[in-house]
Short mmCIF file of C-alpha atoms and ligand atoms in Angstrom, two decimals:
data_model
loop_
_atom_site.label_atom_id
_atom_site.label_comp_id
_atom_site.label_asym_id
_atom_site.label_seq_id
_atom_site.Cartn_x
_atom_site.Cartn_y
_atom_site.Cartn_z
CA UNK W 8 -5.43 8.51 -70.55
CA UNK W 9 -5.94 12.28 -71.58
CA UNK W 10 -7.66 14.86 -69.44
CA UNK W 11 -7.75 18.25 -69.34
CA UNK W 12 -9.00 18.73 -65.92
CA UNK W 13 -7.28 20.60 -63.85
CA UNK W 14 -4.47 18.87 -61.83
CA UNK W 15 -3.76 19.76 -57.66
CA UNK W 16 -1.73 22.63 -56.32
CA UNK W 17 1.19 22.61 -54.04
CA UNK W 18 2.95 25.36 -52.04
CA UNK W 19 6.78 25.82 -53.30
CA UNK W 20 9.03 25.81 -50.43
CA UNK W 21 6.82 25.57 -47.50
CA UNK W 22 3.76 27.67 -46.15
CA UNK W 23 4.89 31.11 -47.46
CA UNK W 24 5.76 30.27 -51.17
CA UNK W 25 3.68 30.85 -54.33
CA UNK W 26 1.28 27.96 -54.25
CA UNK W 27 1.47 26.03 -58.49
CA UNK W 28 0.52 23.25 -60.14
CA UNK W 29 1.79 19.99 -58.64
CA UNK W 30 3.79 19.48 -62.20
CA UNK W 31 5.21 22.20 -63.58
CA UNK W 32 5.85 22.95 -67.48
CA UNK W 33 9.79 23.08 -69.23
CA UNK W 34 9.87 25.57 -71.88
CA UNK W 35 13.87 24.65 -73.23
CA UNK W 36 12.84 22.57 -76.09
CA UNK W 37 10.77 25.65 -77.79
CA UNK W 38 14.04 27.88 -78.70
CA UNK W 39 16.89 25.24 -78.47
CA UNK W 40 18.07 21.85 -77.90
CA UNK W 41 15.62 19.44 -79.30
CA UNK W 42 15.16 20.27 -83.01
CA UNK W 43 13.13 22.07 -84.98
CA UNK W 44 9.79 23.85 -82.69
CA UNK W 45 5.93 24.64 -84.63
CA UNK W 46 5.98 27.95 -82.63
CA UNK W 47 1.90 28.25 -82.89
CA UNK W 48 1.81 24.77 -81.33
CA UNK W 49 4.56 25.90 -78.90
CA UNK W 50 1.94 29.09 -78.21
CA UNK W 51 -1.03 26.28 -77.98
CA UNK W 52 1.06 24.16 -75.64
CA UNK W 53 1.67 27.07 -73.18
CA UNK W 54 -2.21 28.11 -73.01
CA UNK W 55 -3.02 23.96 -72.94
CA UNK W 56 -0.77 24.80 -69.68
CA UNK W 57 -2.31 26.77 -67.75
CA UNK W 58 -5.77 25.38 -69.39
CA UNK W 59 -4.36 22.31 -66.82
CA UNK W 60 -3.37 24.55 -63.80
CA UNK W 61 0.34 23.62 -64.89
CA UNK W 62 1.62 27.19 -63.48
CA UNK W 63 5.30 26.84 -62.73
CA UNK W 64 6.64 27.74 -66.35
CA UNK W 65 10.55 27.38 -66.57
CA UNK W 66 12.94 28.62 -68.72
CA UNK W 67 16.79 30.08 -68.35
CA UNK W 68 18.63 33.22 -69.60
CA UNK W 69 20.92 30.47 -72.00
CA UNK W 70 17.94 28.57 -74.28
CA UNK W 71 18.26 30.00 -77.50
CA UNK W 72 20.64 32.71 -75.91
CA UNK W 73 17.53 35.07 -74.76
CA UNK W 74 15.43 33.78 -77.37
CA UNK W 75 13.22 31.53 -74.78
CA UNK W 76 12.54 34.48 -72.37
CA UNK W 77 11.58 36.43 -75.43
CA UNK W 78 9.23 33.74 -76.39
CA UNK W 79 7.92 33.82 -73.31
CA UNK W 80 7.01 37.68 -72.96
CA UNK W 81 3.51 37.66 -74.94
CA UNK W 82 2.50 34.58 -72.98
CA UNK W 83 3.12 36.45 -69.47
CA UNK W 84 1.84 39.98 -70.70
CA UNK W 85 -1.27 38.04 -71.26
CA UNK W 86 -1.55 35.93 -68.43
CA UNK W 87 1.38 37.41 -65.59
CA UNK W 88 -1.26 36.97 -62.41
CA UNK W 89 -1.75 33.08 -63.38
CA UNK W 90 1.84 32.09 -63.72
CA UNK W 91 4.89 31.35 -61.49
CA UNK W 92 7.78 32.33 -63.74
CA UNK W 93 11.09 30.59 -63.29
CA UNK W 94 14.12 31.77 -64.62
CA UNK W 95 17.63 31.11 -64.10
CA UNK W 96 21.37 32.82 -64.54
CA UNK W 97 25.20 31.07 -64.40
CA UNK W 98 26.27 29.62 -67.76
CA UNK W 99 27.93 32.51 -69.69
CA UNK W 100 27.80 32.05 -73.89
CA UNK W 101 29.42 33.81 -77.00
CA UNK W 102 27.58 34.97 -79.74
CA UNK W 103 31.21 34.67 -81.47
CA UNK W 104 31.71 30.88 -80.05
CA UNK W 105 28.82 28.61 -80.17
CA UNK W 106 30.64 25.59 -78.12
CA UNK W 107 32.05 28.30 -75.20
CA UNK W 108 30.24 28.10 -71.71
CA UNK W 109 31.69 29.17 -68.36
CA UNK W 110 30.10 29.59 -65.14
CA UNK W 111 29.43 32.63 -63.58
CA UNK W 112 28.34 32.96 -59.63
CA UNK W 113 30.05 36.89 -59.21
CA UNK W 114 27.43 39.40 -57.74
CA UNK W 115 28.40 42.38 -60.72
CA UNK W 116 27.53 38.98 -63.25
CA UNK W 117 24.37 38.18 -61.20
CA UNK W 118 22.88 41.33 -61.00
CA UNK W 119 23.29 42.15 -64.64
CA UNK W 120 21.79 38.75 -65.86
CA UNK W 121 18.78 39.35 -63.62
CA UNK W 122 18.33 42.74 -65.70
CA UNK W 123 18.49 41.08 -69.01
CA UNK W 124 16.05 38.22 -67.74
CA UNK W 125 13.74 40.92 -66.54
CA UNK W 126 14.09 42.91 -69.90
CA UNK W 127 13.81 40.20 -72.34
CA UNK W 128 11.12 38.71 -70.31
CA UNK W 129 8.94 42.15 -70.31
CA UNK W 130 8.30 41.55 -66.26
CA UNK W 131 9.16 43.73 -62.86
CA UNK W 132 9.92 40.59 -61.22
CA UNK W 133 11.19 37.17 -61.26
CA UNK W 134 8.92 34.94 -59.14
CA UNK W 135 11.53 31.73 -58.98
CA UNK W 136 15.52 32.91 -59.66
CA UNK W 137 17.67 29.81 -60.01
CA UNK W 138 21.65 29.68 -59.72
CA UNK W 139 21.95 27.69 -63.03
CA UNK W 140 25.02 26.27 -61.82
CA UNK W 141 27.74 26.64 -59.08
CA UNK W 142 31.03 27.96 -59.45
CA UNK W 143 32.88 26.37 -56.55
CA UNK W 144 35.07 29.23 -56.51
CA UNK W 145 33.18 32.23 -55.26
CA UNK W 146 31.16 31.46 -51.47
CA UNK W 147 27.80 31.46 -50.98
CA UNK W 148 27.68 34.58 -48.93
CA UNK W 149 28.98 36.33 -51.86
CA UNK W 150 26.82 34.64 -54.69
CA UNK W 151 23.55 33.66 -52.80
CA UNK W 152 23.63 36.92 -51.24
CA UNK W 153 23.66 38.98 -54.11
CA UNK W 154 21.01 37.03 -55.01
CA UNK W 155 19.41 37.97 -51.65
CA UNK W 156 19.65 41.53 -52.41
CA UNK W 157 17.49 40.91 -55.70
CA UNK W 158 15.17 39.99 -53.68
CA UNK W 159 15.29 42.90 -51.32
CA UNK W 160 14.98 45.42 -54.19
CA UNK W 161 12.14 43.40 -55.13
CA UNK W 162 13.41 42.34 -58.71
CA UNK W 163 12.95 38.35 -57.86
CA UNK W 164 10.63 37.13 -55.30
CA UNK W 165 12.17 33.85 -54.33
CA UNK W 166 15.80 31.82 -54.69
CA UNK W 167 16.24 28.49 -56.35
CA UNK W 168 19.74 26.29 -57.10
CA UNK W 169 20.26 23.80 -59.98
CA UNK W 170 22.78 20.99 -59.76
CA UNK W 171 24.21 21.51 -56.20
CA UNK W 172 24.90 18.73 -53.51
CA UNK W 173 23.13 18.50 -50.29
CA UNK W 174 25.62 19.86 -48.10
CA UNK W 175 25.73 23.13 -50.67
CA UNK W 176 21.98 23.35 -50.18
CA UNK W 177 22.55 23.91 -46.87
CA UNK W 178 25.10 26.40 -46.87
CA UNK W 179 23.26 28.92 -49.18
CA UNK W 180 19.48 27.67 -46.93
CA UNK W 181 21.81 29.42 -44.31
CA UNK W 182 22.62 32.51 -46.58
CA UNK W 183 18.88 33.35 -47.75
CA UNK W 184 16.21 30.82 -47.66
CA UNK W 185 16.58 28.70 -50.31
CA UNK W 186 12.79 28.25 -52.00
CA UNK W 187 13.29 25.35 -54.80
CA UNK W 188 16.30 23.04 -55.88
CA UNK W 189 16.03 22.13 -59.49
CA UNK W 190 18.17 18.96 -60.67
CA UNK W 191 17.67 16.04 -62.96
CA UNK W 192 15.70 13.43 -61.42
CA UNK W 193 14.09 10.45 -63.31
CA UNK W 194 13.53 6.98 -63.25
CA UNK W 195 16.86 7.23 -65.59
CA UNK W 196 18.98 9.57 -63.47
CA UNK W 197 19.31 9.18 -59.70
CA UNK W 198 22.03 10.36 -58.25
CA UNK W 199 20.24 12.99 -56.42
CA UNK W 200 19.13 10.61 -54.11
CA UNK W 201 22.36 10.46 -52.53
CA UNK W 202 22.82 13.88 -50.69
CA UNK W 203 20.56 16.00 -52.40
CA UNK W 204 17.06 15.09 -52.26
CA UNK W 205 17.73 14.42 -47.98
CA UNK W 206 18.42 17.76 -47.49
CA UNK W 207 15.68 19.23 -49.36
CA UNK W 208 13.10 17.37 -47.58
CA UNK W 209 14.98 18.17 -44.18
CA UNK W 210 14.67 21.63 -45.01
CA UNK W 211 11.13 22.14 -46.41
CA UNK W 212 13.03 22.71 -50.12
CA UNK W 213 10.52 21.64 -52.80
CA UNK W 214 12.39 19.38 -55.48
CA UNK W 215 11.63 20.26 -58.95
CA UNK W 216 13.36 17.45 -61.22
CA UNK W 217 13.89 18.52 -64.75
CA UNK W 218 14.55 16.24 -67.39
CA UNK W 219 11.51 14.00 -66.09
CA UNK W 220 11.15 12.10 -68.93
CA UNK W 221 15.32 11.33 -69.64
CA UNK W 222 15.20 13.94 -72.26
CA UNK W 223 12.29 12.05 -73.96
CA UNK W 224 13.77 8.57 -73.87
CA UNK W 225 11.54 7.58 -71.08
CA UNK W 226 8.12 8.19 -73.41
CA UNK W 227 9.49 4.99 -75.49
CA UNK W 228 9.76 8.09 -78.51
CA UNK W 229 13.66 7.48 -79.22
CA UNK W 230 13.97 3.46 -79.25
CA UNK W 231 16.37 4.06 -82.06
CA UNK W 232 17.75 7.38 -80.52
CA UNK W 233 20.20 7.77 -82.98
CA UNK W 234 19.01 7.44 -86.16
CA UNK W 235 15.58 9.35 -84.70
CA UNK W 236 17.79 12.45 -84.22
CA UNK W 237 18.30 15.08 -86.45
CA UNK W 238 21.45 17.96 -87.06
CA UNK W 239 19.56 19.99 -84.54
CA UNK W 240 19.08 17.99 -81.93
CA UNK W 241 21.74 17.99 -79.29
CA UNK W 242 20.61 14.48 -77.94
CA UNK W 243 22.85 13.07 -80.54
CA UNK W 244 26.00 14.07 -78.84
CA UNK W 245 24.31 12.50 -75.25
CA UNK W 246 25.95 9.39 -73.89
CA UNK W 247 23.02 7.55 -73.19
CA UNK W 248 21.08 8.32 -76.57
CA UNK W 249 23.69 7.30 -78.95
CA UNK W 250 25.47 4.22 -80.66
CA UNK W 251 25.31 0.37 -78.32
CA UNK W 252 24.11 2.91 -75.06
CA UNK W 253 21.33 4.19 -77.08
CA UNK W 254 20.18 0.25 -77.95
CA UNK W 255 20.75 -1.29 -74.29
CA UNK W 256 18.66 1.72 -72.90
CA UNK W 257 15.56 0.86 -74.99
CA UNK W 258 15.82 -2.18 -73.57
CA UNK W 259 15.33 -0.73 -69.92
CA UNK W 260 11.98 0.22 -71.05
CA UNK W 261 10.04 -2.92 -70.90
CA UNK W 262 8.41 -2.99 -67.44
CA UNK W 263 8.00 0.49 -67.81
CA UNK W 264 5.64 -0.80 -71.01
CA UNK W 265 4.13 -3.40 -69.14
CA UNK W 266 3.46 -1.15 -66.22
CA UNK W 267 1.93 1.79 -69.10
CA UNK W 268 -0.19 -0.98 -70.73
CA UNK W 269 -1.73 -2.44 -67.18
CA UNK W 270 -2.97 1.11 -65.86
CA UNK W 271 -4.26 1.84 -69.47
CA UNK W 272 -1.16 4.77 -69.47
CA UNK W 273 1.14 6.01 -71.34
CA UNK W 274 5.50 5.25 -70.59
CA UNK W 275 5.53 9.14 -70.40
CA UNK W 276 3.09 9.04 -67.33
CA UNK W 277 4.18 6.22 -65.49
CA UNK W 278 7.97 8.10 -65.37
CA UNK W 279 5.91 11.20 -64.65
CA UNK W 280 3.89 9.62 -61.81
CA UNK W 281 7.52 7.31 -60.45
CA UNK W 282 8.86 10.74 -59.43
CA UNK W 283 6.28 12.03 -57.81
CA UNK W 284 6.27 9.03 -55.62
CA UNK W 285 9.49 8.45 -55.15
CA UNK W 286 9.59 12.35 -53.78
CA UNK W 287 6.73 11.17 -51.44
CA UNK W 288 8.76 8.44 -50.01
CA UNK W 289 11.48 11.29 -48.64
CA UNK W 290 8.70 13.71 -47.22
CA UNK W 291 9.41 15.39 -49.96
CA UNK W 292 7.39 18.09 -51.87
CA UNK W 293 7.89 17.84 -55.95
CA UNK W 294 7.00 19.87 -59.20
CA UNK W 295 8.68 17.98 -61.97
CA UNK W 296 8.82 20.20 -65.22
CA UNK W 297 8.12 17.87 -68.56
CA UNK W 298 8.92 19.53 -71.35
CA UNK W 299 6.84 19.33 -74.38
CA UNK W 300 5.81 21.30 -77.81
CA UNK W 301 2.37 19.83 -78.23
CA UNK W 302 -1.19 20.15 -76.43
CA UNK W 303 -1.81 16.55 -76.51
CA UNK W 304 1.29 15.62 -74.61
CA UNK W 305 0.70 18.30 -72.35
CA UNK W 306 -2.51 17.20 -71.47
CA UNK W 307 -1.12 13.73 -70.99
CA UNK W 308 1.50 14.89 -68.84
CA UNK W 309 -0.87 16.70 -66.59
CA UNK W 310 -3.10 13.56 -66.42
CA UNK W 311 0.03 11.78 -65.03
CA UNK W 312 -0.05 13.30 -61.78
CA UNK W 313 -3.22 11.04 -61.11
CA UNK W 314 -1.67 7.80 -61.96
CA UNK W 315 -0.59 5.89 -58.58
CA UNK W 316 1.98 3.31 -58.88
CA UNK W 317 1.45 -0.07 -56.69
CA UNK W 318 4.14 -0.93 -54.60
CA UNK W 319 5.08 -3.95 -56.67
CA UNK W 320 5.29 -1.84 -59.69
CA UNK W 321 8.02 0.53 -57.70
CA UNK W 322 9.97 -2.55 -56.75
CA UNK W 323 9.96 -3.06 -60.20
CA UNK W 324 10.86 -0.26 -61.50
CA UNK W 325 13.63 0.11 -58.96
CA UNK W 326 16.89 -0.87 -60.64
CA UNK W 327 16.71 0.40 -63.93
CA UNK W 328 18.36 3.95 -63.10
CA UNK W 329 21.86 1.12 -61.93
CA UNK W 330 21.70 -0.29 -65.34
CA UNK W 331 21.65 2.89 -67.55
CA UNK W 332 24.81 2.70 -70.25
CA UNK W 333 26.58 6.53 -70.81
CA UNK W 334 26.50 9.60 -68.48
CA UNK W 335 23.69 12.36 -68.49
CA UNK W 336 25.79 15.04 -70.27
CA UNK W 337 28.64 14.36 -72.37
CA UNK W 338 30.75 16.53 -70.00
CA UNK W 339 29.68 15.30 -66.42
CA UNK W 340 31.78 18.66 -64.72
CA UNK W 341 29.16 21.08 -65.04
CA UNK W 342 26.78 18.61 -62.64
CA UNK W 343 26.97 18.31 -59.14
CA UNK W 344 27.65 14.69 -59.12
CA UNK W 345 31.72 16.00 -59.09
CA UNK W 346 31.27 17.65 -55.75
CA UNK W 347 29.55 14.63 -54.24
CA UNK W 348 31.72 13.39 -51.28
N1 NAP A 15 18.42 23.11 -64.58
C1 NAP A 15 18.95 22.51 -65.61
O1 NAP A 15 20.17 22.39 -65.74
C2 NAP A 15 18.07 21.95 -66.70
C3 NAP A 15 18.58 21.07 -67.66
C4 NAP A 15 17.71 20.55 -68.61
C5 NAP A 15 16.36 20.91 -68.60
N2 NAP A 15 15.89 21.80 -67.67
C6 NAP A 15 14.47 22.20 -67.64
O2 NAP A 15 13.67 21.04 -67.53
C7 NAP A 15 12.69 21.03 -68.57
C8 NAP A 15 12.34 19.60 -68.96
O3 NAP A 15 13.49 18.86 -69.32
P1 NAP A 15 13.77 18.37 -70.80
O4 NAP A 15 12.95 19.15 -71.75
O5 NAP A 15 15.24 18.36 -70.92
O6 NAP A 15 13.37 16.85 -70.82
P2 NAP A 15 12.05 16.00 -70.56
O7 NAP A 15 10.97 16.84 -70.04
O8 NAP A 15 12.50 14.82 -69.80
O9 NAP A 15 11.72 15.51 -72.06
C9 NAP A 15 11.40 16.39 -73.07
C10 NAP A 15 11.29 15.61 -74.36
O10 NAP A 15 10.23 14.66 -74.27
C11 NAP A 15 9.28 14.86 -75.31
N3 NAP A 15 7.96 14.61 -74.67
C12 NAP A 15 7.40 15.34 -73.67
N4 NAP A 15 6.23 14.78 -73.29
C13 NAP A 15 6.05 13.68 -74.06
C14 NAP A 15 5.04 12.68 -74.15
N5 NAP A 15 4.00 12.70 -73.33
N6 NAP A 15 5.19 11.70 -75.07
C15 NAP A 15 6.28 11.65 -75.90
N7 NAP A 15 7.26 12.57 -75.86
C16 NAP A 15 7.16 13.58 -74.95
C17 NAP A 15 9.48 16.26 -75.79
O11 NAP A 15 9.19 16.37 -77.17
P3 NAP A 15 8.21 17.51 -77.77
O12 NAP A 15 8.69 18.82 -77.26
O13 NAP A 15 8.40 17.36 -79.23
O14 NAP A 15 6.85 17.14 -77.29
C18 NAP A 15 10.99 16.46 -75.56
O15 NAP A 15 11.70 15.90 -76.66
C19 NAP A 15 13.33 21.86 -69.68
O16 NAP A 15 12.36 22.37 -70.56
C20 NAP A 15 14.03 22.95 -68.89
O17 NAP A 15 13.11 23.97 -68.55
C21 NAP A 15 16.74 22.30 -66.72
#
C-alpha cells in the first residue's frame, strides 16, 4: 500500500497557525540514536517528504549535538517556503561527557539555544520552538515568556512543549499561546491520555505524537529487538526492546498483523492510522512525526494517513498499550508521567 500522492493538510493550533501535512516527518534517527544513517538516502527521504506534502520536519538542538540542524540547512536553503521547521531547546550536553544531560528552562539558556538553532540551521526564524523538556523549577512566566519574547523579536514564529502534563499545558496556554504539544503517543505508549491529550483538545492545541511507531517496534522490524540492535543503537539500553520485555512485546503484535494483512497494509500504517483516530475520538487535531531514513517507508508512512480503522479493529487494538513489559526510557524522570497527579 505505497503512494506517493499527496496526503491532506491541517492547520497547527487552530485557524491562525501554519497550515502542514496531516503527518509530519522525524528527522532524529539521521544524526543519532538509531545506528548507522546512508546520508544520500537520508537527503532522498527528506525530498520523498515534501514530494508527499509531509511539511512539518522536526528535529532538536541535542540529535547529534547540532549535527541534525546542520543536516538540515541545505534541505531548507533549498526548499524554506515549503516547510514548517520544528526545532526544540532544554536538554543541556557535554562534548567532554557523553552520558551528562540536564535540563535547562532559564531565559539567558533559552535565548542563546534559539541563536545556535537559528545559526546551525542557516534560517531567520524558527516556525515551531518546542520546550524540549520542563524543569519544574523555574515558572512558566519566566521560561514560556522568554520564549514569548522570541517570538516578539520575530526569531520563532510559534511555541510548542514536549513531555508536560495537562494542567502544565495550561499554565504556559495562559503565558503565550501555546501552538503544538509534542509527546510520545502510540498504540505502545499511552499515558498521555490521562491529562494531556484533554487539555489539548480543550484548548485548540494540535497533538503531535512522536515516537509513532514505538521507536520502530510497532513496524514488526525488531521481533528479536535485541539481537537486531547494533553498538550504535540506543534501543538496546530501552526497557521495552531488550531481554524477556523485548520477546513478550513481539507478541503484542499479532492483531496488529492480522489487522495489516486484512486492509492489504503494512503494521507501520495501521499504528500510523490508530493515532490519528484515536486523536479524532478527543476532538483532537494530530500530526504524528514517523521517523524514517528511506523513501519507500516514507511513502508508506504518508499512505497511512488514508487507512481507516473499523471500530472492531480499535476495540481490538485497545489493550495492548496495558500489557507492554519495561518503561519508555530507561530513566522515566525526564517524562512527564512523574508530574502526573
Ligand atoms: N520530543 C521528544 O522528546 C522526542 C523523543 C523522541 C523522538 N522525537 C521526534 O519524533 C520523531 C519520531 O520518533 P522516533 O524516530 O523516535 O520513532 P518512530 O517514528 O516511532 O520510529 C522510527 C523507527 O522506525 C523505523 N521505521 C520508520 N518507518 C518504518 C516503516 N514504514 N517500516 C519499518 N520501519 C520503519 C525507522 O527506521 P529507518 O530510519 O531505518 O527507516 C526508525 O528505526 C523523531 O525523529 C524525533 O524528531 C521527539
Amino acid at each position: 500500500m505505497t503512494s506517493v500522492s499527496r496526503i491532506d493538510t491541517v492547520r497547527l493550533g487552530g485557524q491562525d497557525g501554519p497550515e502542514v501535512g496531516v503527518q509530519g516527518f522525524g528527522a532524529m534517527g539521521i544524526s543519532e540514536f538509531y545506528g548507522e544513517t546512508d546520508e544520500a538516502a537520508a537527503r532522498d527521504t527528506l525530498d520523498a517528504a515534501l514530494e508527499a506534502g509531509v511539511t512539518l520536519i522536526d528535529t532538536a538542538d541535542i540529535y547529534g549535538s547540532g549535527a541534525n540542524e546542520e543536516f538540515l540547512a541545505p534541505f531548507l536553503a533549498a526548499h524554506r517556503d515549503e516547510v514548517t521547521l520544528a526545532t526544540k531547546f532544554a536538554i543541556e550536553r557535554r562534548a567532554d561527557d557523553p552520558a551528562y544531560r540536564a535540563v535547562r528552562n532559564d531565559p539567558a539558556y533559552i535565548r542563546k539555544a534559539a541563536e545556535d538553532s537559528l545559526r546551525r540551521l542557516g534560517i531567520e526564524t524558527i516556525d515551531l520552538y518546542y520546550m524540549h523538556r520542563r524543569d519544574p523549577g523555574i515558572p512558566f512566566a519566566e521560561s514560556v515568556g522568554a520564549m514569548a519574547e522570541l517570538v516578539r523579536e520575530g526569531k520563532v514564529r510559534y511555541l510548542g512543549l514536549s513531555e508536560v502534563t495537562g494542567p502544565e499545558l495550561r499554565e504556559a496556554h495562559a503565558v503565550h499561546p501555546i501552538t503544538a504539544l509534542q509527546s510520545e503517543w502510540s498504540l505502545f505508549s499511552r499515558d498521555v491520555e490521562r491529562s494531556a491529550v484533554g487539555a489539548a483538545a480543550e484548548l485548540g492545541v494540535t497533538f503531535v505524537p512522536y515516537s509513532p511507531l514505538g521507536r520502530g517496534f510497532l513496524t514488526g522490524a525488531f521481533a528479536d529487538a535485541a539481537k537486531d540492535l547494533s553498538g550504535g543503537d540506543f534501543r538496546q539500553y530501552q526497557p521495552r526492546f531488550t531481554g524477556e520485555n523485548a520477546e513478550r512485546n513481539a507478541a503484542l503484535l499479532d492483531p496488529v498483523r492480522k489487522i495489516a494483512a486484512a486492509h492489504g497494509a503494512t503494521p507501520a500504517q495501521i499504528a500510523l492510522a490508530w493515532v490519528q483516530q484515536r486523536a479524532s475520538v478527543h476532538g483532537l487535531t494530530v500530526v504524528p512525526i514517523p521517523g524514517t531514513r528511506k523513501r519507500s517507508r516514507l511513502e508508506e508512512n504518508a499512505a497511512a494517513t488514508r487507512v481507516t480503522l473499523t471500530a472492531a479493529e480499535l476495540a481490538e487494538l485497545e489493550p495492548i498499550a496495558g500489557l507492554v513489559a519495561g518503561d519508555r526510557y530507561p530513566d522515566m524522570r525526564f517524562t512527564s508521567v512523574e508530574r502526573e497527579a
